[in-house]
């Protein structure tokens, strides 16, 4: 029995050693395969890197003249663009000035009146004194109202008190308070001359 047992042990040990050797051989093979694969990958990476460098160099050689041309074209376009923008700006100013000068269709130009304000000494006044000439006053005040104030007869009648002083103004105020104020300029002339055109003035 002992002999048989020893034979079994020897056989088992031998098989284990054989299996161990096979395992070690397999492990070595796997290690060698990994090393080989690593070398292959590194070689592929170097090849790919050289190819990329070559392609990049080719692209730079091909694109360099085009880039220079584009830069020149861009600079020229920029300069032309500035000139073009300047021309457009001048054109706009020219159009704006023409637009301001040319009135729109249907526009009716307004008539401007130059208002000349004379000195106070030039305003005709009437005090009601005997030395004054009422007819001259009526002529002067009418011309003044038409040329300076652009008044018609009715406006002159409504503003006649601005030209009367002292006795003449008191007389006119009495007409207003007594409701005897004339309604037309012609009527005012008649009443005014009857009041102030005395025989002494007529003489």
PDB file of C-alpha atoms in Angstrom:
ATOM      1  CA  UNK A   1       0.000   0.000   0.000  1.00  0.00           C
ATOM      2  CA  UNK A   2       2.760   2.360   0.891  1.00  0.00           C
ATOM      3  CA  UNK A   3       4.392   1.663  -2.424  1.00  0.00           C
ATOM      4  CA  UNK A   4       1.182   2.315  -4.245  1.00  0.00           C
ATOM      5  CA  UNK A   5       0.628   5.485  -2.307  1.00  0.00           C
ATOM      6  CA  UNK A   6       4.142   6.656  -3.077  1.00  0.00           C
ATOM      7  CA  UNK A   7       3.649   5.984  -6.762  1.00  0.00           C
ATOM      8  CA  UNK A   8       0.452   8.016  -6.717  1.00  0.00           C
ATOM      9  CA  UNK A   9       2.224  10.832  -4.935  1.00  0.00           C
ATOM     10  CA  UNK A  10       5.082  10.735  -7.430  1.00  0.00           C
ATOM     11  CA  UNK A  11       2.678  10.672 -10.336  1.00  0.00           C
ATOM     12  CA  UNK A  12       0.665  13.543  -8.896  1.00  0.00           C
ATOM     13  CA  UNK A  13       3.797  15.520  -8.159  1.00  0.00           C
ATOM     14  CA  UNK A  14       5.079  14.917 -11.642  1.00  0.00           C
ATOM     15  CA  UNK A  15       1.816  16.036 -13.160  1.00  0.00           C
ATOM     16  CA  UNK A  16       1.766  19.105 -10.936  1.00  0.00           C
ATOM     17  CA  UNK A  17       5.287  19.983 -11.979  1.00  0.00           C
ATOM     18  CA  UNK A  18       4.365  19.473 -15.603  1.00  0.00           C
ATOM     19  CA  UNK A  19       1.290  21.636 -15.201  1.00  0.00           C
ATOM     20  CA  UNK A  20       3.377  24.237 -13.408  1.00  0.00           C
ATOM     21  CA  UNK A  21       5.884  24.234 -16.244  1.00  0.00           C
ATOM     22  CA  UNK A  22       3.074  24.556 -18.771  1.00  0.00           C
ATOM     23  CA  UNK A  23       1.610  27.425 -16.765  1.00  0.00           C
ATOM     24  CA  UNK A  24       4.949  29.158 -16.553  1.00  0.00           C
ATOM     25  CA  UNK A  25       5.439  28.630 -20.263  1.00  0.00           C
ATOM     26  CA  UNK A  26       1.971  30.040 -20.939  1.00  0.00           C
ATOM     27  CA  UNK A  27       2.713  32.989 -18.669  1.00  0.00           C
ATOM     28  CA  UNK A  28       5.977  33.615 -20.490  1.00  0.00           C
ATOM     29  CA  UNK A  29       4.199  33.386 -23.826  1.00  0.00           C
ATOM     30  CA  UNK A  30       1.557  35.861 -22.673  1.00  0.00           C
ATOM     31  CA  UNK A  31       4.284  38.213 -21.404  1.00  0.00           C
ATOM     32  CA  UNK A  32       6.110  37.924 -24.708  1.00  0.00           C
ATOM     33  CA  UNK A  33       2.893  38.563 -26.605  1.00  0.00           C
ATOM     34  CA  UNK A  34       2.219  41.659 -24.488  1.00  0.00           C
ATOM     35  CA  UNK A  35       5.719  42.928 -25.104  1.00  0.00           C
ATOM     36  CA  UNK A  36       5.372  42.311 -28.809  1.00  0.00           C
ATOM     37  CA  UNK A  37       1.974  43.994 -28.923  1.00  0.00           C
ATOM     38  CA  UNK A  38       3.391  46.958 -27.034  1.00  0.00           C
ATOM     39  CA  UNK A  39       6.200  47.257 -29.553  1.00  0.00           C
ATOM     40  CA  UNK A  40       3.721  47.029 -32.413  1.00  0.00           C
ATOM     41  CA  UNK A  41       1.509  49.714 -30.843  1.00  0.00           C
ATOM     42  CA  UNK A  42       4.490  52.002 -30.304  1.00  0.00           C
ATOM     43  CA  UNK A  43       5.591  51.467 -33.888  1.00  0.00           C
ATOM     44  CA  UNK A  44       2.098  52.251 -35.134  1.00  0.00           C
ATOM     45  CA  UNK A  45       1.962  55.384 -32.991  1.00  0.00           C
ATOM     46  CA  UNK A  46       5.336  56.569 -34.324  1.00  0.00           C
ATOM     47  CA  UNK A  47       4.194  55.898 -37.850  1.00  0.00           C
ATOM     48  CA  UNK A  48       0.932  57.725 -37.286  1.00  0.00           C
ATOM     49  CA  UNK A  49       2.800  60.629 -35.692  1.00  0.00           C
ATOM     50  CA  UNK A  50       5.189  60.856 -38.639  1.00  0.00           C
ATOM     51  CA  UNK A  51       2.229  60.751 -40.996  1.00  0.00           C
ATOM     52  CA  UNK A  52       0.473  63.546 -39.125  1.00  0.00           C
ATOM     53  CA  UNK A  53       3.636  65.640 -39.154  1.00  0.00           C
ATOM     54  CA  UNK A  54       4.008  65.015 -42.855  1.00  0.00           C
ATOM     55  CA  UNK A  55       0.388  65.946 -43.528  1.00  0.00           C
ATOM     56  CA  UNK A  56       0.690  69.091 -41.405  1.00  0.00           C
ATOM     57  CA  UNK A  57       3.844  70.081 -43.250  1.00  0.00           C
ATOM     58  CA  UNK A  58       2.106  69.525 -46.561  1.00  0.00           C
ATOM     59  CA  UNK A  59      -0.865  71.599 -45.438  1.00  0.00           C
ATOM     60  CA  UNK A  60       1.412  74.435 -44.318  1.00  0.00           C
ATOM     61  CA  UNK A  61       3.290  74.381 -47.610  1.00  0.00           C
ATOM     62  CA  UNK A  62       0.054  74.430 -49.554  1.00  0.00           C
ATOM     63  CA  UNK A  63      -1.751  77.011 -47.416  1.00  0.00           C
ATOM     64  CA  UNK A  64       1.116  79.472 -46.936  1.00  0.00           C
ATOM     65  CA  UNK A  65       0.784  81.229 -50.336  1.00  0.00           C
ATOM     66  CA  UNK A  66      -2.987  81.223 -49.992  1.00  0.00           C
ATOM     67  CA  UNK A  67      -2.745  82.697 -46.514  1.00  0.00           C
ATOM     68  CA  UNK A  68      -0.391  85.410 -47.704  1.00  0.00           C
ATOM     69  CA  UNK A  69      -2.720  86.158 -50.555  1.00  0.00           C
ATOM     70  CA  UNK A  70      -5.648  86.318 -48.199  1.00  0.00           C
ATOM     71  CA  UNK A  71      -3.752  88.622 -45.855  1.00  0.00           C
ATOM     72  CA  UNK A  72      -2.868  90.902 -48.733  1.00  0.00           C
ATOM     73  CA  UNK A  73      -6.403  90.731 -50.012  1.00  0.00           C
ATOM     74  CA  UNK A  74      -7.794  91.429 -46.545  1.00  0.00           C
ATOM     75  CA  UNK A  75      -5.505  94.427 -46.087  1.00  0.00           C
ATOM     76  CA  UNK A  76      -6.400  95.710 -49.522  1.00  0.00           C
ATOM     77  CA  UNK A  77     -10.063  95.090 -48.867  1.00  0.00           C
ATOM     78  CA  UNK A  78      -9.774  96.844 -45.520  1.00  0.00           C
ATOM     79  CA  UNK A  79      -8.143  99.865 -47.133  1.00  0.00           C
ATOM     80  CA  UNK A  80     -10.715  99.836 -49.910  1.00  0.00           C
ATOM     81  CA  UNK A  81     -13.403  99.353 -47.293  1.00  0.00           C
ATOM     82  CA  UNK A  82     -12.235 102.448 -45.457  1.00  0.00           C
ATOM     83  CA  UNK A  83     -12.276 104.405 -48.693  1.00  0.00           C
ATOM     84  CA  UNK A  84     -15.655 102.969 -49.562  1.00  0.00           C
ATOM     85  CA  UNK A  85     -16.981 103.761 -46.105  1.00  0.00           C
ATOM     86  CA  UNK A  86     -15.569 107.270 -46.420  1.00  0.00           C
ATOM     87  CA  UNK A  87     -17.261 107.660 -49.790  1.00  0.00           C
ATOM     88  CA  UNK A  88     -20.528 106.364 -48.365  1.00  0.00           C
ATOM     89  CA  UNK A  89     -20.264 108.794 -45.445  1.00  0.00           C
ATOM     90  CA  UNK A  90     -19.615 111.708 -47.792  1.00  0.00           C
ATOM     91  CA  UNK A  91     -22.479 110.539 -49.979  1.00  0.00           C
ATOM     92  CA  UNK A  92     -24.799 110.408 -47.004  1.00  0.00           C
ATOM     93  CA  UNK A  93     -23.806 113.918 -45.918  1.00  0.00           C
ATOM     94  CA  UNK A  94     -24.358 115.113 -49.471  1.00  0.00           C
ATOM     95  CA  UNK A  95     -27.765 113.453 -49.645  1.00  0.00           C
ATOM     96  CA  UNK A  96     -28.694 114.811 -46.209  1.00  0.00           C
ATOM     97  CA  UNK A  97     -27.724 118.332 -47.246  1.00  0.00           C
ATOM     98  CA  UNK A  98     -29.694 117.983 -50.477  1.00  0.00           C
ATOM     99  CA  UNK A  99     -32.642 116.588 -48.548  1.00  0.00           C
ATOM    100  CA  UNK A 100     -32.557 119.577 -46.230  1.00  0.00           C
ATOM    101  CA  UNK A 101     -32.365 121.972 -49.168  1.00  0.00           C
ATOM    102  CA  UNK A 102     -35.090 120.362 -51.294  1.00  0.00           C
ATOM    103  CA  UNK A 103     -38.566 120.768 -49.744  1.00  0.00           C
ATOM    104  CA  UNK A 104     -40.871 117.734 -49.821  1.00  0.00           C
ATOM    105  CA  UNK A 105     -43.603 117.499 -52.398  1.00  0.00           C
ATOM    106  CA  UNK A 106     -46.695 119.405 -51.427  1.00  0.00           C
ATOM    107  CA  UNK A 107     -44.719 121.609 -49.063  1.00  0.00           C
ATOM    108  CA  UNK A 108     -45.865 125.198 -49.019  1.00  0.00           C
ATOM    109  CA  UNK A 109     -43.099 127.543 -47.924  1.00  0.00           C
ATOM    110  CA  UNK A 110     -44.154 129.851 -45.146  1.00  0.00           C
ATOM    111  CA  UNK A 111     -43.825 133.536 -45.766  1.00  0.00           C
ATOM    112  CA  UNK A 112     -41.562 135.116 -43.192  1.00  0.00           C
ATOM    113  CA  UNK A 113     -42.189 138.646 -42.032  1.00  0.00           C
ATOM    114  CA  UNK A 114     -39.399 140.757 -40.666  1.00  0.00           C
ATOM    115  CA  UNK A 115     -40.693 142.612 -37.642  1.00  0.00           C
ATOM    116  CA  UNK A 116     -38.900 145.875 -37.103  1.00  0.00           C
ATOM    117  CA  UNK A 117     -39.388 147.318 -33.661  1.00  0.00           C
ATOM    118  CA  UNK A 118     -38.895 151.068 -33.919  1.00  0.00           C
ATOM    119  CA  UNK A 119     -37.686 153.199 -31.041  1.00  0.00           C
ATOM    120  CA  UNK A 120     -40.333 154.599 -28.736  1.00  0.00           C
ATOM    121  CA  UNK A 121     -39.748 158.099 -30.139  1.00  0.00           C
ATOM    122  CA  UNK A 122     -40.982 156.909 -33.568  1.00  0.00           C
ATOM    123  CA  UNK A 123     -44.374 155.781 -32.229  1.00  0.00           C
ATOM    124  CA  UNK A 124     -47.022 158.357 -33.185  1.00  0.00           C
ATOM    125  CA  UNK A 125     -48.848 159.758 -30.179  1.00  0.00           C
ATOM    126  CA  UNK A 126     -51.510 162.389 -29.654  1.00  0.00           C
ATOM    127  CA  UNK A 127     -51.915 164.333 -26.425  1.00  0.00           C
ATOM    128  CA  UNK A 128     -54.856 166.531 -27.396  1.00  0.00           C
ATOM    129  CA  UNK A 129     -52.935 169.798 -27.278  1.00  0.00           C
ATOM    130  CA  UNK A 130     -53.884 172.745 -29.493  1.00  0.00           C
ATOM    131  CA  UNK A 131     -50.437 172.719 -31.112  1.00  0.00           C
ATOM    132  CA  UNK A 132     -50.955 169.205 -32.450  1.00  0.00           C
ATOM    133  CA  UNK A 133     -52.457 168.370 -35.853  1.00  0.00           C
ATOM    134  CA  UNK A 134     -55.104 165.601 -35.498  1.00  0.00           C
ATOM    135  CA  UNK A 135     -55.213 164.856 -39.250  1.00  0.00           C
ATOM    136  CA  UNK A 136     -51.466 164.248 -39.378  1.00  0.00           C
ATOM    137  CA  UNK A 137     -51.773 161.995 -36.325  1.00  0.00           C
ATOM    138  CA  UNK A 138     -54.515 159.911 -37.980  1.00  0.00           C
ATOM    139  CA  UNK A 139     -52.405 159.471 -41.129  1.00  0.00           C
ATOM    140  CA  UNK A 140     -49.263 158.570 -39.182  1.00  0.00           C
ATOM    141  CA  UNK A 141     -50.958 156.167 -36.794  1.00  0.00           C
ATOM    142  CA  UNK A 142     -52.687 154.330 -39.657  1.00  0.00           C
ATOM    143  CA  UNK A 143     -49.412 153.943 -41.599  1.00  0.00           C
ATOM    144  CA  UNK A 144     -47.618 152.856 -38.456  1.00  0.00           C
ATOM    145  CA  UNK A 145     -50.245 150.228 -37.640  1.00  0.00           C
ATOM    146  CA  UNK A 146     -50.192 148.840 -41.181  1.00  0.00           C
ATOM    147  CA  UNK A 147     -46.399 148.696 -41.622  1.00  0.00           C
ATOM    148  CA  UNK A 148     -45.211 147.830 -38.124  1.00  0.00           C
ATOM    149  CA  UNK A 149     -48.078 145.926 -36.502  1.00  0.00           C
ATOM    150  CA  UNK A 150     -49.798 144.729 -39.717  1.00  0.00           C
ATOM    151  CA  UNK A 151     -53.141 145.838 -38.287  1.00  0.00           C
ATOM    152  CA  UNK A 152     -56.311 146.394 -40.259  1.00  0.00           C
ATOM    153  CA  UNK A 153     -58.785 149.185 -39.476  1.00  0.00           C
ATOM    154  CA  UNK A 154     -60.649 147.148 -36.862  1.00  0.00           C
ATOM    155  CA  UNK A 155     -57.452 146.162 -35.062  1.00  0.00           C
ATOM    156  CA  UNK A 156     -56.307 149.785 -35.135  1.00  0.00           C
ATOM    157  CA  UNK A 157     -59.634 150.888 -33.660  1.00  0.00           C
ATOM    158  CA  UNK A 158     -59.312 148.335 -30.857  1.00  0.00           C
ATOM    159  CA  UNK A 159     -55.742 149.451 -30.052  1.00  0.00           C
ATOM    160  CA  UNK A 160     -56.003 153.199 -30.610  1.00  0.00           C
ATOM    161  CA  UNK A 161     -55.725 153.936 -26.877  1.00  0.00           C
ATOM    162  CA  UNK A 162     -52.033 152.872 -27.027  1.00  0.00           C
ATOM    163  CA  UNK A 163     -51.301 156.006 -29.077  1.00  0.00           C
ATOM    164  CA  UNK A 164     -53.312 158.497 -27.028  1.00  0.00           C
ATOM    165  CA  UNK A 165     -51.890 160.511 -24.147  1.00  0.00           C
ATOM    166  CA  UNK A 166     -53.122 162.969 -21.516  1.00  0.00           C
ATOM    167  CA  UNK A 167     -56.257 164.865 -22.656  1.00  0.00           C
ATOM    168  CA  UNK A 168     -56.836 162.668 -25.702  1.00  0.00           C
ATOM    169  CA  UNK A 169     -56.641 159.504 -23.595  1.00  0.00           C
ATOM    170  CA  UNK A 170     -59.053 160.924 -21.004  1.00  0.00           C
ATOM    171  CA  UNK A 171     -61.496 161.805 -23.799  1.00  0.00           C
ATOM    172  CA  UNK A 172     -61.310 158.260 -25.202  1.00  0.00           C
ATOM    173  CA  UNK A 173     -61.804 156.707 -21.770  1.00  0.00           C
ATOM    174  CA  UNK A 174     -64.973 158.783 -21.339  1.00  0.00           C
ATOM    175  CA  UNK A 175     -66.248 157.401 -24.637  1.00  0.00           C
ATOM    176  CA  UNK A 176     -65.684 153.875 -23.375  1.00  0.00           C
ATOM    177  CA  UNK A 177     -67.324 154.416 -20.020  1.00  0.00           C
ATOM    178  CA  UNK A 178     -70.329 156.190 -21.544  1.00  0.00           C
ATOM    179  CA  UNK A 179     -70.821 153.442 -24.133  1.00  0.00           C
ATOM    180  CA  UNK A 180     -70.265 155.938 -26.968  1.00  0.00           C
ATOM    181  CA  UNK A 181     -67.250 154.153 -28.344  1.00  0.00           C
ATOM    182  CA  UNK A 182     -67.247 154.155 -32.203  1.00  0.00           C
ATOM    183  CA  UNK A 183     -67.723 150.787 -33.909  1.00  0.00           C
ATOM    184  CA  UNK A 184     -65.668 151.464 -37.058  1.00  0.00           C
ATOM    185  CA  UNK A 185     -62.453 153.279 -37.870  1.00  0.00           C
ATOM    186  CA  UNK A 186     -64.283 155.709 -40.152  1.00  0.00           C
ATOM    187  CA  UNK A 187     -66.673 156.569 -37.332  1.00  0.00           C
ATOM    188  CA  UNK A 188     -63.745 157.107 -34.982  1.00  0.00           C
ATOM    189  CA  UNK A 189     -62.120 159.533 -37.471  1.00  0.00           C
ATOM    190  CA  UNK A 190     -65.280 161.650 -37.569  1.00  0.00           C
ATOM    191  CA  UNK A 191     -65.672 161.804 -33.787  1.00  0.00           C
ATOM    192  CA  UNK A 192     -61.953 162.387 -33.264  1.00  0.00           C
ATOM    193  CA  UNK A 193     -61.797 165.307 -35.724  1.00  0.00           C
ATOM    194  CA  UNK A 194     -64.935 166.900 -34.286  1.00  0.00           C
ATOM    195  CA  UNK A 195     -63.341 166.802 -30.855  1.00  0.00           C
ATOM    196  CA  UNK A 196     -59.810 167.961 -31.613  1.00  0.00           C
ATOM    197  CA  UNK A 197     -59.954 169.734 -35.006  1.00  0.00           C
ATOM    198  CA  UNK A 198     -60.859 173.122 -33.524  1.00  0.00           C
ATOM    199  CA  UNK A 199     -61.217 176.329 -35.601  1.00  0.00           C
ATOM    200  CA  UNK A 200     -57.909 177.457 -34.148  1.00  0.00           C
ATOM    201  CA  UNK A 201     -56.181 174.316 -35.487  1.00  0.00           C
ATOM    202  CA  UNK A 202     -57.885 174.726 -38.871  1.00  0.00           C
ATOM    203  CA  UNK A 203     -56.616 178.278 -39.013  1.00  0.00           C
TER     204      UNK A 203
END
